[in-house]
Amino acid sequence: MTSFDTSPQLNVWRALLALAVVFVMLATTGWTALRNQRGPTALEASVSAWEHGRIDGRRLPDAQAAPSRLARFFASLTEWQRASLARRYPLAVGNMNGAPVELRYLANRAAIRKARAVERLRMHDKRLSLSGQREAGRRAHGYDSLLNPGRRILAFDPAGSGKVAEVFGNLNRAERVSVVVPGVDTELLTFQRTDRKYSAPVGMAESLYTAERTASPGTRTAVIAWADYTSPSGLGMEAATATRAEHGAVRLNALLRALPGRSPVSLFCHSYGSVVCGLAADTLPGRVTDIAVAGSPGMRVEKATGLRTSARVWAMRDADDWIQDVPYMEVGGLGHGADPVSAGFGARVLSARGAQGHGGYFVPGTESLRNFAQIGVGAYRTVACAAEDDTCRAGLSATATAGRA
């Protein structure tokens, strides 16, 4: 990620931890209070309209109802009725856990087209500064890309810095599902990159999807690039605390509980994304079999057992990853706890040979990516451990399995 890949800013972390007491005092007096929003966002307005809507005289269910109930509702509709709801309430349907994934793709295409039209108008709005107009142009360009044929956008919210999630593969037919959870500085404008492609969520997920297909051509896989939470911006207070991760963990669990089918799910959590996964761990659905973290600043626990999950916990860190210099501690709410690759933490420590620093774990040809792919397809006995022995494979069955060992 952008700011989180810059080693000189490590001093920010050290300073924040050293001044923990001061910051906690400021936080309790309201210094870190969230900014007030001006009116409802486009997504909130769409959900509100849904709540008052009908389809052929029938009231629509609560948009926040259990995914199973919403799935039954959509199953009771005709194809025309489902498409009609997607057109009328694109943001509501496109972000609705329980709506059929193909319908969410359709709804989000409509929502992205509307958001693009807004940004195209803002590009020429003289009331905006030149920088504001340029940002509108960048967002419009990003929306153009999201609307390319074949892209499957599972979630989309243009508010603020934006949220988005994309699927690679067929989520309905997948035998194994992987979810990439990225770290700081993740937003609509950084969801994909040309430069340093594999440090952005789209590049990470595409690379993992290709590697999984190579690792097990006969296994139907799907990978989700999940940037559907508000991540911290840079290495400031937000990155040193768990506030954004707490909200992200709730959203991550909501997604996981709404995924179609019963196929096993693996989480691949990079940098601050591992804080999100750590906080989500104790409420994950049972189908989540693996949590793999890379370049982690900590998972908000001192030992893997503290995650209170039956999923296997894997960890890796490249020898050149600057994050190893971050203080692995938690003081007054600042910092994220123990180092996941330390011997005392208790994770299965994987080789990251070939990874290119903090943002290079998903680069093709690296052992870090190969290890992720083997976990993603369930080929646990073929992963490469960080140590020369097979410690990270201890107790695993000899064949790939959806079960846990």
Coordinates of N, CA and C in Angstrom, one line a residue, residues 105 145-146 149-154 164-174 176-180 191-192 197 200-210 212-213 220-227:
Y105 N -24.0 -8.3 -8.9 CA -23.2 -7.8 -10.0 C -24.0 -6.9 -10.9
S145 N -13.1 1.6 -15.5 CA -12.4 0.3 -15.4 C -13.3 -0.8 -14.8
L146 N -14.0 -0.4 -13.7 CA -14.9 -1.3 -13.0 C -16.1 -1.8 -13.9
P149 N -16.2 -5.2 -19.4 CA -17.0 -6.5 -19.5 C -16.3 -7.6 -18.7
G150 N -17.1 -8.4 -18.0 CA -16.6 -9.5 -17.3 C -16.2 -9.3 -15.9
R151 N -16.2 -8.0 -15.4 CA -15.9 -7.7 -14.0 C -17.1 -8.0 -13.2
R152 N -16.9 -8.6 -12.0 CA -17.9 -9.0 -11.1 C -17.8 -8.3 -9.8
I153 N -18.5 -7.2 -9.7 CA -18.4 -6.3 -8.5 C -19.4 -6.7 -7.5
L154 N -19.0 -7.3 -6.4 CA -19.8 -7.8 -5.4 C -20.3 -6.8 -4.4
V164 N -15.3 -1.2 -2.1 CA -15.6 -2.1 -3.3 C -15.1 -3.5 -3.0
A165 N -15.7 -4.5 -3.6 CA -15.3 -5.9 -3.6 C -15.5 -6.5 -4.9
E166 N -14.6 -7.3 -5.4 CA -14.7 -7.9 -6.7 C -14.4 -9.4 -6.6
V167 N -15.1 -10.2 -7.4 CA -14.9 -11.6 -7.5 C -14.2 -12.1 -8.7
F168 N -13.2 -13.0 -8.6 CA -12.6 -13.6 -9.7 C -12.9 -15.1 -9.6
G169 N -13.5 -15.6 -10.7 CA -14.0 -17.0 -10.7 C -15.5 -17.0 -10.5
N170 N -16.1 -18.2 -10.5 CA -17.5 -18.4 -10.3 C -17.8 -18.7 -8.8
L171 N -18.3 -17.7 -8.1 CA -18.6 -17.8 -6.7 C -19.6 -18.9 -6.4
N172 N -20.6 -19.0 -7.2 CA -21.7 -20.0 -7.0 C -21.2 -21.4 -7.1
R173 N -20.3 -21.7 -8.0 CA -19.8 -23.1 -8.3 C -18.5 -23.4 -7.6
A174 N -17.9 -22.5 -6.9 CA -16.6 -22.7 -6.4 C -16.5 -23.8 -5.3
R176 N -13.6 -24.1 -3.5 CA -12.8 -23.4 -2.5 C -12.9 -21.9 -2.8
V177 N -13.1 -21.1 -1.7 CA -13.2 -19.7 -1.8 C -12.1 -19.0 -1.0
S178 N -11.4 -18.0 -1.6 CA -10.4 -17.3 -0.9 C -10.8 -15.8 -0.9
V179 N -10.5 -15.2 0.3 CA -10.8 -13.8 0.4 C -9.6 -13.0 0.8
V180 N -9.2 -12.0 0.0 CA -8.0 -11.2 0.2 C -8.4 -10.0 1.0
F191 N -7.8 0.7 -5.5 CA -8.3 -0.7 -5.5 C -7.5 -1.5 -6.6
Q192 N -7.0 -0.8 -7.6 CA -6.2 -1.5 -8.6 C -5.1 -0.5 -9.0
K197 N 1.5 -3.3 -9.3 CA 0.1 -4.0 -9.5 C -0.2 -4.9 -8.3
A200 N -1.9 -4.0 -4.7 CA -3.3 -3.5 -4.7 C -4.2 -4.7 -4.6
P201 N -5.4 -4.5 -4.1 CA -6.3 -5.7 -3.9 C -6.7 -6.4 -5.2
V202 N -6.9 -5.7 -6.3 CA -7.2 -6.4 -7.5 C -6.0 -7.3 -8.0
G203 N -4.8 -6.7 -8.0 CA -3.6 -7.4 -8.4 C -3.4 -8.6 -7.5
M204 N -3.6 -8.4 -6.2 CA -3.4 -9.5 -5.2 C -4.4 -10.7 -5.5
A205 N -5.6 -10.4 -5.7 CA -6.6 -11.4 -5.9 C -6.5 -12.1 -7.3
E206 N -6.2 -11.3 -8.3 CA -6.0 -11.9 -9.6 C -4.8 -12.8 -9.6
S207 N -3.7 -12.4 -9.0 CA -2.5 -13.2 -8.9 C -2.8 -14.5 -8.1
L208 N -3.5 -14.4 -7.0 CA -3.8 -15.6 -6.2 C -4.7 -16.5 -7.0
Y209 N -5.7 -16.0 -7.7 CA -6.6 -16.8 -8.5 C -5.9 -17.6 -9.5
T210 N -4.9 -17.0 -10.2 CA -4.1 -17.7 -11.2 C -3.3 -18.7 -10.6
E212 N -3.8 -20.4 -7.8 CA -4.6 -21.5 -7.3 C -5.0 -22.4 -8.5
R213 N -5.3 -21.8 -9.6 CA -5.6 -22.6 -10.8 C -4.4 -23.4 -11.3
R220 N -12.3 -26.1 -8.6 CA -13.0 -24.8 -9.0 C -12.8 -23.8 -7.8
T221 N -12.2 -22.7 -8.1 CA -11.9 -21.8 -7.1 C -12.5 -20.4 -7.4
A222 N -12.7 -19.6 -6.4 CA -13.1 -18.2 -6.6 C -12.3 -17.4 -5.5
V223 N -11.9 -16.2 -5.9 CA -11.1 -15.3 -5.0 C -11.8 -13.9 -5.0
I224 N -12.0 -13.4 -3.8 CA -12.6 -12.1 -3.6 C -11.6 -11.1 -3.2
A225 N -11.5 -10.0 -4.0 CA -10.7 -8.8 -3.6 C -11.6 -8.0 -2.7
W226 N -11.4 -8.0 -1.4 CA -12.4 -7.4 -0.5 C -11.8 -6.1 0.1
A227 N -12.2 -5.0 -0.5 CA -11.9 -3.7 0.0 C -13.2 -3.0 0.5

